[in-house]
Short mmCIF file of C-alpha atoms and ligand atoms in Angstrom, two decimals:
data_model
loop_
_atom_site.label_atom_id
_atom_site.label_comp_id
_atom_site.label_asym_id
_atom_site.label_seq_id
_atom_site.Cartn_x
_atom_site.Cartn_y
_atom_site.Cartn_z
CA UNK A 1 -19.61 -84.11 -155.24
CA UNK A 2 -16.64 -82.64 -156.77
CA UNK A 3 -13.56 -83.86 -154.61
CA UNK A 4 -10.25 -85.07 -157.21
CA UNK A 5 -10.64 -88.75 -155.74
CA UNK A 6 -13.97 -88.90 -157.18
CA UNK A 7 -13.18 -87.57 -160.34
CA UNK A 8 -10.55 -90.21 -160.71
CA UNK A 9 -13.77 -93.45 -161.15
CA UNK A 10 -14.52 -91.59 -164.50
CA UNK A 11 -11.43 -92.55 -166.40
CA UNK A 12 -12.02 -96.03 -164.23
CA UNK A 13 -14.64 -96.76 -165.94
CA UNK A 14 -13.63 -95.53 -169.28
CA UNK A 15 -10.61 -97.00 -168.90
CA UNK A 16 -11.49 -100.88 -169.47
CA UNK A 17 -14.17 -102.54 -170.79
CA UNK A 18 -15.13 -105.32 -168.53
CA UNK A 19 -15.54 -105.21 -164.95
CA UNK A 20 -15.98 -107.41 -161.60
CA UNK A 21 -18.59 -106.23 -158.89
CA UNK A 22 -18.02 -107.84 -155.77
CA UNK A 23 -19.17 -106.84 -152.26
CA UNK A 24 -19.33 -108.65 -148.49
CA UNK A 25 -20.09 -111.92 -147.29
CA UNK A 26 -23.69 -112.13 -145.77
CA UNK A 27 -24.90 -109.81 -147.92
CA UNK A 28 -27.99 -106.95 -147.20
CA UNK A 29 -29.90 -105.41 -149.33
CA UNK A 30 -27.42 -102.57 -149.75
CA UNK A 31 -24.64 -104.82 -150.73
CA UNK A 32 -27.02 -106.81 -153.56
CA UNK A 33 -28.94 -103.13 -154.55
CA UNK A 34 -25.60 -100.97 -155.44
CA UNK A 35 -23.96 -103.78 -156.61
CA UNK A 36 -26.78 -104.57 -159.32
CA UNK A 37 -27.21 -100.98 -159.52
CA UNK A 38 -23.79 -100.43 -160.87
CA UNK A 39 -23.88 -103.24 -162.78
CA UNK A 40 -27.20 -102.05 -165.06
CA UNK A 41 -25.45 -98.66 -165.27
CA UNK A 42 -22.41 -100.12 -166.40
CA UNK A 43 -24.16 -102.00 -168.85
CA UNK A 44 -26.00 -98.94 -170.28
CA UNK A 45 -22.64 -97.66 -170.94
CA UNK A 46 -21.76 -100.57 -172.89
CA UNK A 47 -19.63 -102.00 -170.47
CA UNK A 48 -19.90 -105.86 -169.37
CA UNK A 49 -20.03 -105.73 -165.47
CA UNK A 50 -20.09 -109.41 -163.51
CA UNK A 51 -21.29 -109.30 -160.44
CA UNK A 52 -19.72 -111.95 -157.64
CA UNK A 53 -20.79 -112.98 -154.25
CA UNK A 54 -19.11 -115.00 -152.45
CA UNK A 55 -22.37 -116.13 -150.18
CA UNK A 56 -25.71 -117.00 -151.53
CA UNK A 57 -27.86 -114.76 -152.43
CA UNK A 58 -30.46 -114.26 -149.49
CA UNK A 59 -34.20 -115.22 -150.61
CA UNK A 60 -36.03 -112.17 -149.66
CA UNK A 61 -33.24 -110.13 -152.19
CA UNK A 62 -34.28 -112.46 -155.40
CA UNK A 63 -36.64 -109.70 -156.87
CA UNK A 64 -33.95 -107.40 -157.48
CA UNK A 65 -33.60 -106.97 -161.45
CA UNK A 66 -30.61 -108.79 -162.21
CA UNK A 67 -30.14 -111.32 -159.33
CA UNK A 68 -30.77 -114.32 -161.52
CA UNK A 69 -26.77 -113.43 -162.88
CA UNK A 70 -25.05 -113.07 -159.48
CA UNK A 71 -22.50 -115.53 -159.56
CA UNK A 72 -20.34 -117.68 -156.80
CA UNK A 73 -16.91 -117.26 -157.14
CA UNK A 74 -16.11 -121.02 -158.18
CA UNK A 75 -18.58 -119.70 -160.99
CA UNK A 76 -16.35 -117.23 -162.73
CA UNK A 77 -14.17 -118.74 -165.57
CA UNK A 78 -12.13 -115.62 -166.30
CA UNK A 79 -9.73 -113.24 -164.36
CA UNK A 80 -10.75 -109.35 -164.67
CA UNK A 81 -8.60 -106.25 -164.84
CA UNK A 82 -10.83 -104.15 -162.97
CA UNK A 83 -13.23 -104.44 -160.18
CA UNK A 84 -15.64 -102.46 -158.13
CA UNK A 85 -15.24 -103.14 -153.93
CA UNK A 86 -18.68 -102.05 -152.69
CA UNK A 87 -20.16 -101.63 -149.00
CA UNK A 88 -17.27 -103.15 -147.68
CA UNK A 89 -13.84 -101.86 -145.40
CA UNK A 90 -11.48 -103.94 -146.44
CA UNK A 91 -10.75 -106.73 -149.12
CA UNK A 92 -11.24 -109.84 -146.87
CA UNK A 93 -14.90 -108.70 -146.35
CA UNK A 94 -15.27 -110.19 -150.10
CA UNK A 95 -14.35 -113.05 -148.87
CA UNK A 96 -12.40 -115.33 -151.64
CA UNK A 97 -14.12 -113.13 -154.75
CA UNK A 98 -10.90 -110.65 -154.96
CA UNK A 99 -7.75 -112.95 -154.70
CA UNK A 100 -9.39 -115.76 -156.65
CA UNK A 101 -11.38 -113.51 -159.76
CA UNK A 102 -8.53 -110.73 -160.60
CA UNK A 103 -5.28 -110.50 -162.43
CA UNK A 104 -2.45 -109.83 -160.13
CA UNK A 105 -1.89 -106.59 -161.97
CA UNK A 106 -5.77 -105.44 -161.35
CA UNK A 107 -7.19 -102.25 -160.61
CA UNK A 108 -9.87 -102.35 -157.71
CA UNK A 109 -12.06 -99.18 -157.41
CA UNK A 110 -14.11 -98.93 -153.68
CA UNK A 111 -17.30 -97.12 -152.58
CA UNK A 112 -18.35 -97.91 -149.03
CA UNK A 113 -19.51 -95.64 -146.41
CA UNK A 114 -18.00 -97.72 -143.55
CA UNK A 115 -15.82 -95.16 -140.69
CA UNK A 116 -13.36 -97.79 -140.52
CA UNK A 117 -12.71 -97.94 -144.17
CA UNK A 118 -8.90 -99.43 -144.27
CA UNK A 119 -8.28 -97.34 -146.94
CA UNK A 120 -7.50 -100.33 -149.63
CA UNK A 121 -7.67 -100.06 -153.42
CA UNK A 122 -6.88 -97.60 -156.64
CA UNK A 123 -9.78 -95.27 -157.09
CA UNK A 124 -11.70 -94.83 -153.67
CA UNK A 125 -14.84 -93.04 -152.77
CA UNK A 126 -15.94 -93.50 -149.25
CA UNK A 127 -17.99 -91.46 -147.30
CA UNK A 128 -19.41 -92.42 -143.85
CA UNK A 129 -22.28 -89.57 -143.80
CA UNK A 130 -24.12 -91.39 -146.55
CA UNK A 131 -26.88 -93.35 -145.58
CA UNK A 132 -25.79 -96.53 -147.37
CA UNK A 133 -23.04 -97.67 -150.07
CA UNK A 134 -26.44 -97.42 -152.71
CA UNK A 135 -26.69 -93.57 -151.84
CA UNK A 136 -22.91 -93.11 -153.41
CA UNK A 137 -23.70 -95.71 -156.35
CA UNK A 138 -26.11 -93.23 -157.05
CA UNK A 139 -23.30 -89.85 -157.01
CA UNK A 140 -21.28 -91.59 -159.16
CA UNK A 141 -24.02 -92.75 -161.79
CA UNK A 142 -24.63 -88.94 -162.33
CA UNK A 143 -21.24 -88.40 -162.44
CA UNK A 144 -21.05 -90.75 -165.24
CA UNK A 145 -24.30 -89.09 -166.61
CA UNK A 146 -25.92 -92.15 -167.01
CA UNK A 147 -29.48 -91.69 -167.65
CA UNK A 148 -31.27 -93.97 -163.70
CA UNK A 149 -33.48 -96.79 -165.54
CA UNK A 150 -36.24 -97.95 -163.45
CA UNK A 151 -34.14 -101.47 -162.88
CA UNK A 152 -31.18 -98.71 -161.85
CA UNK A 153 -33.73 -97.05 -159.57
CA UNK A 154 -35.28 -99.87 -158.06
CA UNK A 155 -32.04 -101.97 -156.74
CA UNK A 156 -30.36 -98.37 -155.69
CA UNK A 157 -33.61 -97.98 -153.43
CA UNK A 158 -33.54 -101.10 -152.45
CA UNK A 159 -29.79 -100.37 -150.76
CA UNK A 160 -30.98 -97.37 -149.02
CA UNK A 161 -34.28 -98.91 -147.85
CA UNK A 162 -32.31 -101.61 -146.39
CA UNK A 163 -29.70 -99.51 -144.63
CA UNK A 164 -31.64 -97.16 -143.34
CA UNK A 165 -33.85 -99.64 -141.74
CA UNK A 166 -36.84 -98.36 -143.96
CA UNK A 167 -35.87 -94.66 -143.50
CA UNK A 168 -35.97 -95.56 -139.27
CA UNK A 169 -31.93 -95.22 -138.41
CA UNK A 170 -29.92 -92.03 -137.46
CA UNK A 171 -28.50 -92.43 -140.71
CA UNK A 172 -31.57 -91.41 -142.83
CA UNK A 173 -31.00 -87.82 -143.54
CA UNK A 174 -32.40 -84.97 -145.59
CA UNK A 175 -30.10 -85.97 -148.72
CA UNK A 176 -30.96 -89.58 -148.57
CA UNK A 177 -35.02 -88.77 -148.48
CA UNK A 178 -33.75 -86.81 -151.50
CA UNK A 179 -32.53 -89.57 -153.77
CA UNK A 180 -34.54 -92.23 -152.39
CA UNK A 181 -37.73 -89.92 -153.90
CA UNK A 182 -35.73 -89.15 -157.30
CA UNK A 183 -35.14 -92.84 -157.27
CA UNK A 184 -39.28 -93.79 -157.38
CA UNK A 185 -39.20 -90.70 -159.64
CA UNK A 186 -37.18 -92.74 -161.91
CA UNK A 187 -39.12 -96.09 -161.56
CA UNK A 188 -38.21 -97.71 -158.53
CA UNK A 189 -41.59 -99.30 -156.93
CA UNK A 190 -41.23 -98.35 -153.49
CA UNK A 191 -44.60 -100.97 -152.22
CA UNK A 192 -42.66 -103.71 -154.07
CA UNK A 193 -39.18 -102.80 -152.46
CA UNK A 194 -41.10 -102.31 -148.52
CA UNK A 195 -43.12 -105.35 -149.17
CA UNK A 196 -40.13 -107.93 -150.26
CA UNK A 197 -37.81 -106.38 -147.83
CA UNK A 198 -40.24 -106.48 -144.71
CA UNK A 199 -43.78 -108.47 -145.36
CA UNK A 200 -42.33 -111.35 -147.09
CA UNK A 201 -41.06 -114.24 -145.23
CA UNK A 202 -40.07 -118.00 -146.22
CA UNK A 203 -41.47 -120.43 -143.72
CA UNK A 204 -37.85 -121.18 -142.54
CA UNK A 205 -37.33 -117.72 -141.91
CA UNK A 206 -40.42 -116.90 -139.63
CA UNK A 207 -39.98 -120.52 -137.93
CA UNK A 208 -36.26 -119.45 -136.96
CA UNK A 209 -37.69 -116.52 -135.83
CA UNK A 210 -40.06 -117.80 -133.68
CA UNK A 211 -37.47 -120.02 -131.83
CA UNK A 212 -34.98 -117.04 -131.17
CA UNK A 213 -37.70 -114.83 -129.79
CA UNK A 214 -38.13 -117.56 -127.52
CA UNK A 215 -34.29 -117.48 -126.94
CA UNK A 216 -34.83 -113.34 -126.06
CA UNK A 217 -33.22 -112.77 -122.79
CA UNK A 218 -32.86 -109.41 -121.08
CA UNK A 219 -28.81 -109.22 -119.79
CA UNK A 220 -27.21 -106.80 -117.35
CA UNK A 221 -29.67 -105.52 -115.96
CA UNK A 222 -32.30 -105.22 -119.20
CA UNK A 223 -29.77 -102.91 -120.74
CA UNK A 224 -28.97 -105.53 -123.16
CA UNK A 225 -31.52 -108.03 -125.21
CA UNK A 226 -29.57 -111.26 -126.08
CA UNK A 227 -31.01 -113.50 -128.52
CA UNK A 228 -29.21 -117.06 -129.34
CA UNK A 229 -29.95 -119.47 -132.32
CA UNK A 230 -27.90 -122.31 -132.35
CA UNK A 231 -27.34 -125.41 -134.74
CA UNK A 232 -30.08 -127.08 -133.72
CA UNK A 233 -32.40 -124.74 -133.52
CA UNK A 234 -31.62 -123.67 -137.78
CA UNK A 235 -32.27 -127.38 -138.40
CA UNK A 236 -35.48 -127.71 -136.43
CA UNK A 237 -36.12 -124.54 -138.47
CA UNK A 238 -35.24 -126.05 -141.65
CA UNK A 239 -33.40 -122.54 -142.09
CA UNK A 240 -29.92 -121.52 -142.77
CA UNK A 241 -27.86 -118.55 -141.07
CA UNK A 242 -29.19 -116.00 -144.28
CA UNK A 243 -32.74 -116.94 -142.96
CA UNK A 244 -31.63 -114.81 -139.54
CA UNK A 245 -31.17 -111.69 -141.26
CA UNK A 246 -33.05 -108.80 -139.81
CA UNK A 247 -33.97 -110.65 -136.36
CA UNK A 248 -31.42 -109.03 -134.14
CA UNK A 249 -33.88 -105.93 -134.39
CA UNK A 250 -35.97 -107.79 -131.88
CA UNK A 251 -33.20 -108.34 -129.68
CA UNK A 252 -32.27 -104.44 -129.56
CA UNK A 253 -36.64 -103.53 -129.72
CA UNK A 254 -36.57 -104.82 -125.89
CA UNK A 255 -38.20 -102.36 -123.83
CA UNK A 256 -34.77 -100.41 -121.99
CA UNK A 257 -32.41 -102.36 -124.18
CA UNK A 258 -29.31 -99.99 -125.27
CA UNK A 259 -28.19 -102.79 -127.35
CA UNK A 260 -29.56 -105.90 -129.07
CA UNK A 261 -27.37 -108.95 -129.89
CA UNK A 262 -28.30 -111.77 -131.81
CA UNK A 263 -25.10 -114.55 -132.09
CA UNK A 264 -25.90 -117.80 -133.90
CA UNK A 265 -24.00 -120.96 -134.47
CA UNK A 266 -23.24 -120.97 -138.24
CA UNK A 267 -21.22 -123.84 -138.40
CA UNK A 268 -19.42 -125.94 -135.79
CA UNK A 269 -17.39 -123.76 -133.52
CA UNK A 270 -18.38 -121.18 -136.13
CA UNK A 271 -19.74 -118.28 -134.66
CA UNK A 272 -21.91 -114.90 -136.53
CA UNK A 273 -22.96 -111.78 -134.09
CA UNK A 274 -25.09 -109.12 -134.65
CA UNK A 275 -24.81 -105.99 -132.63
CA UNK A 276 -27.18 -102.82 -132.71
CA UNK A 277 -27.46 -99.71 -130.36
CA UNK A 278 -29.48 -97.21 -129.64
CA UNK A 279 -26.76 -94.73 -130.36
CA UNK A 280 -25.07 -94.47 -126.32
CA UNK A 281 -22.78 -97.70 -127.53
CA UNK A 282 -20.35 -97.58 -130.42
CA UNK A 283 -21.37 -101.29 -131.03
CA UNK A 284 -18.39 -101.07 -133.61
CA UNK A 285 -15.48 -100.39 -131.72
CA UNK A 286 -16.59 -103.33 -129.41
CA UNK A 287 -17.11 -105.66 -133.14
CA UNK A 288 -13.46 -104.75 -133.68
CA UNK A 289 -12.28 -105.75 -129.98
CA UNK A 290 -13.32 -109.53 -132.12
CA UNK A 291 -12.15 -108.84 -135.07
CA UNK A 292 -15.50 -107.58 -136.94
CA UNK A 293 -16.57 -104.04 -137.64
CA UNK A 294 -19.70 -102.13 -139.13
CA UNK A 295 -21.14 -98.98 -138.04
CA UNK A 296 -21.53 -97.15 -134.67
CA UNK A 297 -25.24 -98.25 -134.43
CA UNK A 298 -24.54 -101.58 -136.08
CA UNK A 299 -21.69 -104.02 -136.20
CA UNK A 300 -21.21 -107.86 -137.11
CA UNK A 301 -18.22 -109.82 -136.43
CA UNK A 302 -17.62 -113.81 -136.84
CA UNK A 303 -15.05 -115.82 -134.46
CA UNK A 304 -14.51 -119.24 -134.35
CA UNK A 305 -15.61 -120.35 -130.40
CA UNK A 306 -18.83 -121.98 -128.52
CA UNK A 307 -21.88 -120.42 -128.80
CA UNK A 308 -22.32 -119.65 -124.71
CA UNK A 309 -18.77 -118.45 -124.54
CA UNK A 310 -18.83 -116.24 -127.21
CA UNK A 311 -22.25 -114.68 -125.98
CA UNK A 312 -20.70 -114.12 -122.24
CA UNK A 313 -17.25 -112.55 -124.04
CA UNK A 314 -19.56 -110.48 -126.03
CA UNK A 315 -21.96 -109.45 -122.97
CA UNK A 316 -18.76 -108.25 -120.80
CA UNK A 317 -17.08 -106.32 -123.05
CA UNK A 318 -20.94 -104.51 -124.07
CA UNK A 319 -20.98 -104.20 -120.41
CA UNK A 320 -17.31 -102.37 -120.22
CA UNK A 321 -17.96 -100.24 -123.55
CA UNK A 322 -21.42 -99.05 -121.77
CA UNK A 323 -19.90 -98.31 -118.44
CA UNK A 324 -17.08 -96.23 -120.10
CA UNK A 325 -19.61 -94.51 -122.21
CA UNK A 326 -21.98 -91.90 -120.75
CA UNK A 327 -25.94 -92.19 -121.12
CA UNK A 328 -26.40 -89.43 -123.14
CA UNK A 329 -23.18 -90.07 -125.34
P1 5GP B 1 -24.97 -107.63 -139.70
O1 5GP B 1 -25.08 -107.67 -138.21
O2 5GP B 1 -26.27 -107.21 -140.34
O3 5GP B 1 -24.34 -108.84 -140.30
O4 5GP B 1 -23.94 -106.46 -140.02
C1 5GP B 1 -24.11 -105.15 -139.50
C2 5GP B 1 -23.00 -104.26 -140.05
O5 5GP B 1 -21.75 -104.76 -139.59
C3 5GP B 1 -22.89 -104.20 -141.57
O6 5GP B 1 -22.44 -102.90 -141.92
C4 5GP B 1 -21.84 -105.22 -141.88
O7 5GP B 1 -21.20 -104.94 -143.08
C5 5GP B 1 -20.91 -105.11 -140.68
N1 5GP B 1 -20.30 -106.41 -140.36
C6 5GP B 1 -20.92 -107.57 -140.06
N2 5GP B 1 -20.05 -108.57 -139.82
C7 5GP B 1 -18.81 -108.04 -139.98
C8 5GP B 1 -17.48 -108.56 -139.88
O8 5GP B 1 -17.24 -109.74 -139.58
N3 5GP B 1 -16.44 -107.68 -140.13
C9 5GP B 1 -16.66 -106.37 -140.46
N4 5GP B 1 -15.61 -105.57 -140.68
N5 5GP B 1 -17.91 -105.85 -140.54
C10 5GP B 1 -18.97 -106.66 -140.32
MN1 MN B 2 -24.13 -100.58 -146.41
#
């Protein structure tokens, strides 16, 4: 890639000599894997790069070389002059990390391959064709010319393995087969990524599956799978919200489902959805309708509500976005 705006992260980088990495709430394995990605490049370069979440870290993401330093934002003792945005479309996706952990006067540099990027911060590359926000960690660490370590390698796959759904969504193309093979060229241990990432489970985490399969229910007609966890159910579990992750795919696997939902009860009145399609729904544009976002194929959004009421708000307007959209769309 050779566009100006791309050229511009170069003197970023060389331009200060500590950095913030900071990406969204909830985070995937895309959000953890490019930000640890850059971080070990940045580091080769004899930078010091911080990486800040402001959620926990999600168990099954703990293998990742260079987890054990993610920090909370209550953490971080010092204010930095420069910070990375990554995998996310706006600043509030970072939660607290950016207004509490910068100078007033910082420069914030974003990568994210979100359509709805808002367009926020200094130094921008965003590109929704790319399979995942690793995918462009990976552009600009040969832009940089940094030789790909296998720790580089390994967290980078780990973002595109995750985003692509373990190379399964629309999304996985040519180009992203392409760096996802130099990447176990370079070290990354592609049984060790699959097997954390998919045949690794806590016993929360199966248990809370187990109850919201049991929750599965097939809505307007079976074209939508709606799955429900709610307070009780994570503490019956013994799991917390993080211990959901992946489970809406069972929701949207439902035999003639053209979208899968999964909406659980974080908190009191606190509610998390999941959306995914089978391409014929732009589950983001109906995310935004709520005030969350994402992807065509898959969108989040949190809203503060009951658990019922938020499920029947989200199953009408499904119902309206896949009556104004046609079949084949
Ligand atoms: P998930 O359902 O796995 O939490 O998220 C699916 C996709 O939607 C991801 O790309 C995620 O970043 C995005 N997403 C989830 N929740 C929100 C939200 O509240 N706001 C926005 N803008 N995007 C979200
Ligand atoms: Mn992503």
């Amino acid at each position: 890639m050779s566009d100006a705006a791309f050229e511009a992260f170069e003197p970023f980088v060389l331009g200060a000599n500590e950095f913030l990495i900071t990406s969204h709430v909830d985070p995937d394995g895309d959000a953890v894997g490019s930000s640890l990605g850059l971080r070990a490049a940045l580091q080769d370069l004899g930078k010091t790069a911080e990486v800040v979440l402001e959620s926990p870290l999600p168990e099954a993401l703990a293998f990742l070389p260079g987890a054990e330093t993610i920090r909370r934002p209550a953490e971080v003792t010092k204010q930095y002059g420069a910070a990375f945005l990554l995998d996310s479309s706006s600043a509030d996706r970072a939660g607290q990390v950016l207004s509490r952990c910068l100078t007033p006067d910082a420069r914030v540099a974003v990568i994210d391959h979100h359509w709805g990027n808002d367009g926020y911060g200094h130094v921008r590359l965003v590109n929704p064709e790319a399979s995942a926000t690793a995918e462009l960690v990976y552009d600009l660490i040969e832009l940089l010319r940094v030789p790909i370590s296998p720790e580089i390698a390994e967290c980078l796959y780990t973002g595109i393995l995750s985003d692509t759904g373990g190379f399964r969504y629309a999304n996985t193309s040519s180009r992203t087969l392409r760096v996802a093979a130099r990447l176990v060229e370079h070290g990354a241990r592609a049984s060790r990524v699959a097997e954390a990432l998919y045949a690794t489970k806590t016993g929360p985490s199966l248990r809370i599956l187990g109850l919201a399969l049991a929750s599965l229910e097939a809505r307007s007609g079976g074209r939508i799978g709606a799955m429900t966890i709610s307070l009780e159910m994570f503490e019956k579990a013994g799991a917390k919200p993080e211990d959901a992750d992946g489970i809406v795919q069972y929701a949207k696997a439902l035999a003639g489902a053209r979208v899968g939902m999964l909406v659980q009860e974080v908190a009191k009145d606190e509610i998390r959805a999941s959306l995914r399609s089978d391409g014929s729904v732009d589950v983001n544009q109906v995310a935004s309708e709520f005030g969350g976002g994402g992807h065509r194929n898959a969108a989040g959004l949190r809203v503060r509500g009951g658990l019922g009421q938020v499920r029947e708000d989200l199953i009408r307007a499904l119902e309206r976005a896949m009556n104004g959209a046609s079949p084949s769309s």
